[in-house]
Amino acid sequence: MPNLKHNIKILFWVFSALFFSLIAYLTYFQIYERDKLITSSYSIYNKRLIEEEKKILRGSILDRNGIVLAKSVEVDGVQKREYLDGPAFAHVIGYSRRIYQQGNTGIEKAYDRELLGMVGNDPMTILRKLILARKKVGDNVYLTIDKALQDLAYKEMEGKKGAVVALNPKTGEILAMVSTPSYDPNTLGENWEEIMTSSEHVVLNRATQGLYPPGSTFKIITTAAALTYKPELYDKTFNCKGYIIVDGDRINDFGGIAHGIEDFKQAFYRSCNSFFIQLGLDLGSENLQTMAYAFGLNKGVPLEIDTVKNQFPPLEKRTSLAETSIGQGEMLVTPLSMALVASAVANDGVMMKPHLMKYVVDSISGAVIEKSTPSQYLNPISKKVAYTIKQLMIGAVNDKEGTGKAAQISGVTVAGKTGTAENPHGAPHAWFVGFAPAENPQIVVSVIVENGGQGGKVAAPIARDIIRAYLSK
C-alpha cells in the first residue's frame, strides 16, 4: 500500500508538470508568437490566414494626399483587390494573392497585418469594428509617395528600362519610386505565368533590387574621401591627356577628350576620368573603401520592401582602385543607394533612413494607429565636406562646361552629378543624381536608364522634369 501511494504521488506530479508545461507553452505562443504565426506573409500556404483573409475586407493603400491606390471590393460575395494606378505603382505596392497561394509582395507584404486589421487593436476597438462594420475591415495604409510625381516619373520612363527614386533628404520620405518596364497587377490572375517569366524581368523592382555600376556618380564618394582624409588633394591640378595609364592598362576619358590642365572644380564639372583615377591612386584603397562603406555601399538599404545588398569589391590591385575611383570595375549599387548618397550631401552630411509608410489609420474610427518618424540612418561626412561637394554639384549643373547642364531649371539652383557607366552588356547606362533647391534641398532624385548612353543627355532631363514638377507644387 505505501508503494502504491508513492507511485500515485509520482504520477500526479509528472502529469501536473506536463499539464503546466502545456499551459506555459500555449500561453507563450498566444501572447508572444500569435500575431507572427497567424500573419506570416512568408508562408503562402498558411491555410488559417487564407481563411481569415476571406472574412476580412482588406484595407486600402493611399498616397500621401489621400488618393486611393489599392482597395478591396466585393463582387458576388468574393473579395477582389483593385489597383487603381496599376503599372506605375506595381513595384511599390506589389500585389496580394495569398488566397490564390501566390503570396504577397511590396507594401501589400510589408503591411499585411495592418491591412488585415491585426495591429494596434485593443479588444474595444475590435468590438467596435464588429458592431459598426458589416464584416471585419482592415486598416488603411497611407504612403509617403506623391501620386502625381509617381505618374510623371513613370511617364518619363515609358519605353525605357531603368528606375527613378525621389525622396525628401530631410525626412527620408520616398516621394516617388518607379521601375520600368512594369506590369499591371490587375491582370495577374490571367497572366501570372507570362508576367513571372518575362524576359524583360518586369516584376524586378530595379529601384531597390537592380544592381548597376554607378559610373561617374561615384565621384561624389571619391571626392568625399579626398576632402575627409587628404584635404590637401583639393588644391591639386592635373594635366589630362584624354587617358591615363595604370600598371600598363590604358583608361580613356569619355570620348578620349583631353581636358588639359585642370583643378579639382573643373575636373568635377567635366567629370574627368583621368583626374579622378589619379585622385583615387593618391587616396589609396583603404581610404576610398572606408568612405564607400560609410555611405553604405557595402550593404543593403533598410526599407519596408525588399532590397538587395550593394557590392563593393576588395581593392587589391591598383587597376581595381583606379576603376573604382570612377565608378567602374566590379562595384554594383542600386538606384535607391545613389539617391541616399546624394541625400547625405543635401542634408549636411546626414543620411536619413528611407521609408514608404507615412501612417496607418483605423478604418472605422479614423484614428492614426501607426506613424513613421524621421530617423538618422548614416552620417558619412561632415557638414563642411557636404557643403564643398554641394558647391561642386551646383557647378556640374550650372557651369558652362558642366556635364549636367540639361538639369538646369530657371529660377532654381539645381545640384547634380551625371554618370555614363560602361557595362559589358551593351551601351552605357545613363545616370543622374541631384537635388534642389541647393540652398534648402526639398527633393533628391536618382535616375538610371539602362543602356541609355550619356547621363547628361538622357537621365538629367528626366530628373529636371521631376524636380521642377515637385517644386512647382
Coordinates of C-alpha atoms in Angstrom, one line a residue:
M1 CA 0.0 0.0 0.0
P2 CA 2.8 2.5 0.8
N3 CA 4.4 1.8 -2.6
L4 CA 1.1 2.3 -4.3
K5 CA 0.6 5.7 -2.6
H6 CA 4.2 6.7 -3.5
N7 CA 3.6 5.7 -7.2
I8 CA 0.4 7.7 -7.3
K9 CA 2.2 10.8 -6.0
I10 CA 4.9 10.4 -8.6
L11 CA 2.3 10.1 -11.4
F12 CA 0.4 13.1 -10.0
W13 CA 3.5 15.3 -10.1
V14 CA 4.5 14.0 -13.5
F15 CA 1.1 14.7 -15.0
S16 CA 0.9 18.1 -13.2
A17 CA 4.3 19.1 -14.6
L18 CA 3.2 18.0 -18.1
F19 CA -0.1 19.9 -17.7
F20 CA 1.6 23.2 -16.6
S21 CA 4.3 22.8 -19.3
L22 CA 1.5 22.6 -21.9
I23 CA -0.3 25.6 -20.4
A24 CA 3.0 27.6 -20.4
Y25 CA 3.7 26.5 -24.0
L26 CA 0.3 27.6 -25.2
T27 CA 0.4 30.8 -23.2
Y28 CA 3.8 31.7 -24.7
F29 CA 2.5 31.3 -28.3
Q30 CA -0.8 33.0 -27.5
I31 CA 0.9 36.1 -26.1
Y32 CA 4.3 36.4 -27.9
E33 CA 4.0 34.5 -31.1
R34 CA 0.3 34.6 -32.0
D35 CA 0.4 37.5 -34.5
K36 CA 3.7 36.4 -36.0
L37 CA 2.3 32.9 -36.7
I38 CA -1.1 34.0 -37.8
T39 CA 0.0 36.7 -40.2
S40 CA 3.2 35.3 -41.5
S41 CA 3.4 36.5 -45.1
Y42 CA 6.3 34.2 -45.9
S43 CA 4.1 31.1 -46.0
I44 CA 1.7 31.3 -48.9
Y45 CA 0.2 28.0 -47.7
N46 CA -0.9 29.4 -44.3
K47 CA -4.5 28.0 -44.5
R48 CA -5.6 29.6 -41.3
L49 CA -4.6 33.1 -42.6
I50 CA -6.1 32.4 -46.0
E51 CA -9.4 31.6 -44.4
E52 CA -9.2 34.6 -42.1
E53 CA -8.4 36.9 -45.1
K54 CA -11.6 35.8 -46.8
K55 CA -13.5 37.1 -43.9
I56 CA -11.7 40.5 -43.7
L57 CA -12.2 43.3 -46.2
R58 CA -8.6 44.2 -46.8
G59 CA -7.7 47.8 -46.0
S60 CA -6.9 50.4 -48.7
I61 CA -3.5 51.8 -49.7
L62 CA -3.4 55.6 -50.3
D63 CA -0.8 58.1 -51.4
R64 CA 0.4 61.0 -49.1
N65 CA -2.6 63.1 -50.2
G66 CA -5.3 60.5 -49.5
I67 CA -5.7 59.3 -53.1
V68 CA -6.7 55.7 -53.2
L69 CA -4.1 53.5 -54.9
A70 CA -5.4 50.0 -54.0
K71 CA -8.6 48.8 -52.4
S72 CA -10.8 45.7 -52.0
V73 CA -14.3 45.3 -53.2
E74 CA -16.8 42.5 -53.0
V75 CA -18.1 41.0 -56.2
D76 CA -20.8 38.4 -55.8
G77 CA -19.6 37.8 -52.2
V78 CA -16.0 37.3 -53.3
Q79 CA -13.3 39.8 -52.4
K80 CA -11.4 41.4 -55.2
R81 CA -8.3 43.5 -55.0
E82 CA -8.2 46.5 -57.3
Y83 CA -5.0 48.5 -58.2
L84 CA -6.2 51.9 -59.5
D85 CA -2.9 53.0 -61.0
G86 CA -1.6 49.6 -61.8
P87 CA 1.7 49.6 -63.7
A88 CA 3.0 52.9 -62.2
F89 CA 2.8 51.6 -58.6
A90 CA 3.3 47.9 -59.3
H91 CA 6.8 47.6 -57.7
V92 CA 6.0 49.7 -54.7
I93 CA 2.5 48.4 -53.7
G94 CA 3.2 44.9 -55.1
Y95 CA 0.3 42.5 -55.0
S96 CA -1.8 40.4 -52.6
R97 CA -2.6 37.0 -53.9
R98 CA -2.2 34.7 -50.9
I99 CA -5.7 33.4 -51.2
Y100 CA -4.6 32.0 -54.6
Q101 CA -1.4 30.7 -52.9
Q102 CA 0.7 33.1 -54.9
G103 CA 1.9 35.2 -51.9
N104 CA 2.3 39.0 -51.3
T105 CA 4.9 41.5 -52.3
G106 CA 5.8 45.2 -51.8
I107 CA 3.7 47.2 -49.4
E108 CA 1.0 44.5 -49.5
K109 CA 3.5 42.2 -47.9
A110 CA 5.2 44.7 -45.6
Y111 CA 2.0 46.0 -44.0
D112 CA 0.0 42.8 -44.4
R113 CA -1.0 42.8 -40.7
E114 CA -2.2 46.4 -40.8
L115 CA -4.2 45.9 -43.9
L116 CA -5.9 42.9 -42.2
G117 CA -6.6 45.0 -39.1
M118 CA -4.4 42.9 -36.9
V119 CA -2.2 45.6 -35.4
G120 CA -2.8 48.0 -32.6
N121 CA -6.3 46.7 -32.0
D122 CA -7.3 46.5 -28.3
P123 CA -10.5 44.4 -27.5
M124 CA -12.7 47.5 -27.5
T125 CA -11.5 48.6 -31.0
I126 CA -12.2 45.1 -32.3
L127 CA -15.6 45.0 -30.7
R128 CA -16.4 48.5 -32.2
K129 CA -15.4 47.2 -35.7
L130 CA -17.6 44.2 -35.4
I131 CA -20.5 46.3 -34.3
L132 CA -20.1 49.1 -36.8
A133 CA -19.0 47.2 -39.8
R134 CA -20.9 44.5 -41.6
K135 CA -17.8 42.4 -41.6
K136 CA -14.2 42.7 -40.3
V137 CA -12.4 45.6 -42.1
G138 CA -8.6 46.1 -42.3
D139 CA -6.9 49.4 -41.6
N140 CA -5.7 51.8 -44.3
V141 CA -2.1 52.5 -45.1
Y142 CA -1.0 56.0 -46.3
L143 CA 2.3 56.1 -48.2
T144 CA 4.8 58.9 -48.5
I145 CA 4.5 58.6 -52.3
D146 CA 3.0 61.5 -54.2
K147 CA 0.8 60.0 -56.9
A148 CA 1.2 63.0 -59.3
L149 CA 5.0 62.7 -59.0
Q150 CA 4.9 58.9 -59.4
D151 CA 2.8 59.2 -62.5
L152 CA 5.1 61.8 -64.0
A153 CA 8.2 59.6 -63.3
Y154 CA 6.5 56.6 -64.8
K155 CA 5.6 58.6 -67.9
E156 CA 9.2 59.9 -68.2
M157 CA 10.5 56.3 -68.1
E158 CA 7.9 54.7 -70.5
G159 CA 9.7 52.8 -73.3
K160 CA 12.9 52.7 -71.3
K161 CA 14.5 50.2 -68.8
G162 CA 15.6 51.7 -65.6
A163 CA 14.4 53.3 -62.4
V164 CA 13.7 56.6 -60.7
V165 CA 13.8 57.3 -56.9
A166 CA 12.8 60.7 -55.5
L167 CA 12.9 61.4 -51.7
N168 CA 12.9 64.1 -49.2
P169 CA 16.5 64.4 -47.8
K170 CA 15.4 65.9 -44.5
T171 CA 13.0 63.2 -43.6
G172 CA 13.8 60.1 -45.7
E173 CA 10.3 60.0 -47.1
I174 CA 10.2 58.4 -50.5
L175 CA 8.2 60.7 -52.9
A176 CA 8.4 58.5 -56.0
M177 CA 9.8 55.1 -56.8
V178 CA 9.4 53.8 -60.4
S179 CA 10.8 50.8 -62.1
T180 CA 10.4 50.1 -65.8
P181 CA 9.3 48.0 -67.7
S182 CA 6.4 47.3 -65.4
Y183 CA 3.3 45.1 -65.3
D184 CA -0.4 45.5 -64.4
P185 CA -1.1 43.7 -61.1
N186 CA -4.8 43.7 -62.0
T187 CA -4.1 41.1 -64.7
L188 CA -2.0 38.7 -62.6
G189 CA -4.9 36.2 -62.5
E190 CA -5.0 35.6 -66.2
N191 CA -1.3 36.4 -67.0
W192 CA 0.6 35.0 -64.0
E193 CA 3.0 32.8 -65.9
E194 CA 3.7 35.3 -68.6
I195 CA 4.4 38.1 -66.1
M196 CA 6.5 36.0 -63.8
T197 CA 8.7 34.5 -66.6
S198 CA 9.0 37.7 -68.7
S199 CA 12.4 38.1 -70.4
E200 CA 12.2 41.8 -69.6
H201 CA 12.0 40.9 -65.8
V202 CA 9.0 43.1 -65.3
V203 CA 8.5 42.0 -61.7
L204 CA 12.0 43.1 -60.7
N205 CA 12.0 46.4 -58.8
R206 CA 15.0 48.0 -60.4
A207 CA 15.0 50.9 -57.9
T208 CA 15.7 48.6 -54.9
Q209 CA 16.9 45.3 -56.5
G210 CA 18.6 46.4 -59.7
L211 CA 22.4 46.4 -59.4
Y212 CA 24.4 48.7 -61.7
P213 CA 27.9 50.2 -61.9
P214 CA 27.4 53.8 -60.7
G215 CA 29.8 55.4 -63.2
S216 CA 30.8 58.9 -62.5
T217 CA 28.1 59.5 -59.9
F218 CA 30.6 57.6 -57.7
K219 CA 32.9 60.5 -58.0
I220 CA 30.9 62.1 -55.2
I221 CA 32.3 59.3 -52.9
T222 CA 35.9 59.8 -54.2
T223 CA 35.6 63.5 -53.6
A224 CA 34.2 62.9 -50.1
A225 CA 37.2 60.6 -49.3
A226 CA 39.7 63.2 -50.6
L227 CA 38.1 66.0 -48.6
T228 CA 37.9 63.9 -45.4
Y229 CA 41.2 62.0 -45.4
K230 CA 43.5 64.1 -47.6
P231 CA 42.1 67.6 -47.9
E232 CA 45.3 68.9 -49.4
L233 CA 44.4 67.0 -52.6
Y234 CA 41.6 69.6 -53.2
D235 CA 44.3 72.0 -54.2
K236 CA 45.9 69.7 -56.8
T237 CA 46.0 70.3 -60.5
F238 CA 46.3 67.7 -63.2
N239 CA 47.2 67.6 -66.9
C240 CA 44.5 65.5 -68.6
K241 CA 45.7 64.0 -71.8
G242 CA 42.4 62.2 -72.5
Y243 CA 43.7 59.0 -71.0
I244 CA 45.8 57.6 -68.1
I245 CA 47.9 54.5 -67.9
V246 CA 47.8 52.5 -64.7
D247 CA 50.1 49.5 -64.4
G248 CA 50.2 49.2 -68.2
D249 CA 46.4 49.5 -68.6
R250 CA 45.2 52.5 -70.6
I251 CA 41.9 54.0 -69.3
N252 CA 40.3 56.6 -71.5
D253 CA 38.3 59.7 -70.7
F254 CA 34.8 59.7 -72.3
G255 CA 35.3 60.3 -76.0
G256 CA 39.1 60.4 -75.4
I257 CA 38.8 64.2 -74.8
A258 CA 41.9 65.8 -73.4
H259 CA 40.9 68.4 -70.9
G260 CA 44.5 69.8 -70.4
I261 CA 45.5 71.5 -67.1
E262 CA 42.6 71.5 -64.7
D263 CA 41.9 71.9 -61.0
F264 CA 39.5 70.0 -58.8
K265 CA 36.5 72.0 -59.6
Q266 CA 37.0 71.8 -63.4
A267 CA 37.6 68.1 -63.2
F268 CA 34.4 67.6 -61.2
Y269 CA 32.3 69.8 -63.6
R270 CA 33.7 68.0 -66.6
S271 CA 33.7 64.6 -64.9
C272 CA 37.3 64.0 -65.9
N273 CA 38.1 60.3 -65.5
S274 CA 41.9 60.8 -65.6
F275 CA 41.8 63.3 -62.8
F276 CA 39.7 61.1 -60.5
I277 CA 41.7 58.0 -61.3
Q278 CA 44.8 59.8 -60.1
L279 CA 42.9 61.2 -57.2
G280 CA 41.9 57.6 -56.2
L281 CA 45.5 56.4 -56.5
D282 CA 46.7 59.3 -54.3
L283 CA 44.0 58.4 -51.7
G284 CA 44.7 54.7 -51.5
S285 CA 42.4 51.7 -51.3
E286 CA 41.8 51.9 -47.6
N287 CA 40.6 55.5 -47.6
L288 CA 38.3 55.0 -50.6
Q289 CA 36.9 51.8 -49.3
T290 CA 36.3 53.3 -45.8
M291 CA 34.3 56.2 -47.3
A292 CA 32.3 53.9 -49.6
Y293 CA 31.4 51.8 -46.5
A294 CA 30.5 55.0 -44.6
F295 CA 27.9 55.7 -47.3
G296 CA 26.5 52.1 -47.0
L297 CA 27.7 50.9 -50.4
N298 CA 28.8 47.5 -48.9
K299 CA 25.3 46.6 -47.6
G300 CA 21.6 46.7 -48.4
V301 CA 19.4 49.6 -47.6
P302 CA 16.8 49.1 -44.7
L303 CA 13.4 49.6 -46.2
E304 CA 9.9 48.1 -45.8
I305 CA 10.0 46.4 -49.2
D306 CA 12.7 44.0 -50.4
T307 CA 16.2 45.5 -51.3
V308 CA 19.4 43.8 -52.3
K309 CA 22.9 44.3 -51.0
N310 CA 25.2 46.6 -52.8
Q311 CA 28.5 45.1 -53.9
F312 CA 31.8 46.7 -53.2
P313 CA 34.8 44.6 -54.2
P314 CA 38.2 44.4 -52.4
L315 CA 40.6 46.9 -54.0
E316 CA 43.6 44.6 -54.1
K317 CA 45.2 45.9 -57.3
R318 CA 46.0 49.5 -58.4
T319 CA 43.9 48.9 -61.5
S320 CA 40.9 47.9 -59.4
L321 CA 41.4 51.1 -57.3
A322 CA 41.6 53.1 -60.5
E323 CA 38.4 51.7 -62.0
T324 CA 36.5 52.0 -58.7
S325 CA 37.5 55.7 -58.3
I326 CA 35.4 56.5 -61.3
G327 CA 32.5 54.1 -60.5
Q328 CA 33.6 51.3 -62.8
G329 CA 35.0 47.8 -62.2
E330 CA 33.2 45.2 -60.2
M331 CA 31.2 47.6 -57.9
L332 CA 27.4 47.5 -58.2
V333 CA 24.8 49.7 -56.5
T334 CA 21.1 50.2 -56.5
P335 CA 19.4 53.5 -57.7
L336 CA 18.0 53.9 -54.2
S337 CA 21.5 53.8 -52.7
M338 CA 22.7 56.5 -55.0
A339 CA 19.7 58.6 -54.1
L340 CA 20.8 58.3 -50.5
V341 CA 24.4 59.2 -51.4
A342 CA 23.1 62.5 -52.9
S343 CA 20.7 63.0 -49.9
A344 CA 23.6 62.9 -47.4
V345 CA 25.3 65.8 -49.4
A346 CA 22.0 67.7 -49.5
N347 CA 21.3 67.2 -45.8
D348 CA 24.6 68.5 -44.3
G349 CA 26.3 65.0 -44.3
V350 CA 23.4 63.2 -42.6
M351 CA 21.6 60.3 -44.4
M352 CA 18.1 59.8 -43.2
K353 CA 16.5 56.4 -43.1
P354 CA 14.2 56.0 -46.1
H355 CA 10.6 54.9 -45.6
L356 CA 7.4 54.4 -47.6
M357 CA 4.8 54.4 -44.9
K358 CA 3.5 57.7 -43.7
Y359 CA 0.9 56.5 -41.2
V360 CA -1.8 53.8 -40.7
V361 CA -5.4 54.8 -40.0
D362 CA -8.1 52.8 -38.3
S363 CA -10.7 52.2 -40.9
I364 CA -13.6 52.7 -38.6
S365 CA -12.6 55.4 -36.1
G366 CA -10.2 57.3 -38.4
A367 CA -7.6 57.3 -35.6
V368 CA -3.9 57.1 -36.5
I369 CA -2.6 53.8 -35.0
E370 CA 0.9 53.8 -36.6
K371 CA 3.1 56.7 -37.8
S372 CA 6.6 56.9 -39.2
T373 CA 9.0 59.3 -37.6
P374 CA 12.2 60.6 -39.3
S375 CA 15.4 58.9 -38.1
Q376 CA 19.1 59.0 -39.0
Y377 CA 20.5 56.1 -41.0
L378 CA 24.1 57.1 -41.6
N379 CA 26.4 60.1 -41.1
P380 CA 29.1 59.5 -43.6
I381 CA 30.6 63.1 -44.0
S382 CA 30.9 66.3 -42.0
K383 CA 28.8 69.4 -42.7
K384 CA 31.9 71.1 -44.1
V385 CA 32.6 68.3 -46.6
A386 CA 29.0 68.1 -47.6
Y387 CA 28.9 71.9 -48.3
T388 CA 32.0 71.7 -50.5
I389 CA 30.6 68.7 -52.5
K390 CA 27.3 70.6 -52.8
Q391 CA 29.1 73.5 -54.4
L392 CA 30.8 71.2 -56.9
M393 CA 27.5 69.6 -57.8
I394 CA 26.0 73.0 -58.4
G395 CA 28.9 73.7 -60.7
A396 CA 28.4 70.4 -62.6
V397 CA 24.9 71.6 -63.5
N398 CA 25.4 75.4 -63.9
D399 CA 29.0 75.8 -65.2
K400 CA 29.3 76.2 -69.0
E401 CA 31.4 73.1 -69.1
G402 CA 29.3 71.1 -66.6
T403 CA 28.1 67.7 -67.7
G404 CA 24.7 68.2 -66.0
K405 CA 23.5 71.3 -67.8
A406 CA 20.4 69.6 -69.0
A407 CA 19.2 69.6 -65.4
Q408 CA 19.0 73.3 -65.1
I409 CA 15.7 74.9 -64.1
S410 CA 15.0 78.6 -64.5
G411 CA 14.9 80.3 -61.1
V412 CA 16.0 77.2 -59.2
T413 CA 19.6 76.2 -58.2
V414 CA 20.0 72.5 -59.0
A415 CA 22.9 70.5 -57.8
G416 CA 23.8 67.2 -59.5
K417 CA 26.2 64.7 -60.9
T418 CA 26.0 62.7 -64.1
G419 CA 27.2 59.3 -64.9
T420 CA 27.8 57.3 -68.0
A421 CA 28.5 53.8 -66.7
E422 CA 30.1 51.3 -69.1
N423 CA 28.9 47.7 -68.8
P424 CA 29.7 44.5 -70.7
H425 CA 26.1 44.1 -71.9
G426 CA 25.7 46.9 -74.4
A427 CA 25.6 50.7 -74.5
P428 CA 26.5 52.6 -71.2
H429 CA 23.9 53.1 -68.5
A430 CA 22.8 56.8 -68.2
W431 CA 22.9 58.1 -64.6
F432 CA 22.0 61.3 -62.8
V433 CA 21.7 62.1 -59.1
G434 CA 20.8 65.6 -57.8
F435 CA 18.7 67.8 -55.6
A436 CA 17.1 71.2 -55.4
P437 CA 16.8 73.9 -54.3
A438 CA 20.5 73.6 -53.5
E439 CA 20.2 76.3 -50.8
N440 CA 17.5 74.4 -48.9
P441 CA 17.0 71.0 -50.6
Q442 CA 13.5 69.6 -50.6
I443 CA 13.9 66.8 -53.1
V444 CA 16.6 64.4 -54.2
V445 CA 16.3 62.4 -57.5
S446 CA 18.2 59.4 -58.7
V447 CA 17.7 58.3 -62.3
I448 CA 19.2 55.4 -64.3
V449 CA 18.3 54.5 -67.8
E450 CA 19.7 51.1 -68.8
N451 CA 21.9 51.3 -72.0
G452 CA 20.7 54.9 -72.3
G453 CA 24.1 56.4 -73.2
Q454 CA 25.2 59.7 -71.7
G455 CA 23.8 60.6 -68.4
G456 CA 23.9 64.3 -69.1
K457 CA 21.8 63.9 -72.2
V458 CA 19.3 61.1 -71.1
A459 CA 19.0 60.9 -67.3
A460 CA 19.5 64.6 -66.4
P461 CA 16.4 65.9 -68.3
I462 CA 14.2 63.2 -66.6
A463 CA 15.4 64.4 -63.2
R464 CA 14.9 68.0 -64.1
D465 CA 11.3 67.4 -65.0
I466 CA 10.6 65.6 -61.8
I467 CA 12.3 68.2 -59.6
R468 CA 10.5 71.1 -61.4
A469 CA 7.1 69.4 -61.1
Y470 CA 7.6 68.8 -57.4
L471 CA 8.9 72.3 -56.5
S472 CA 6.1 73.9 -58.6
K473 CA 3.6 72.5 -56.2

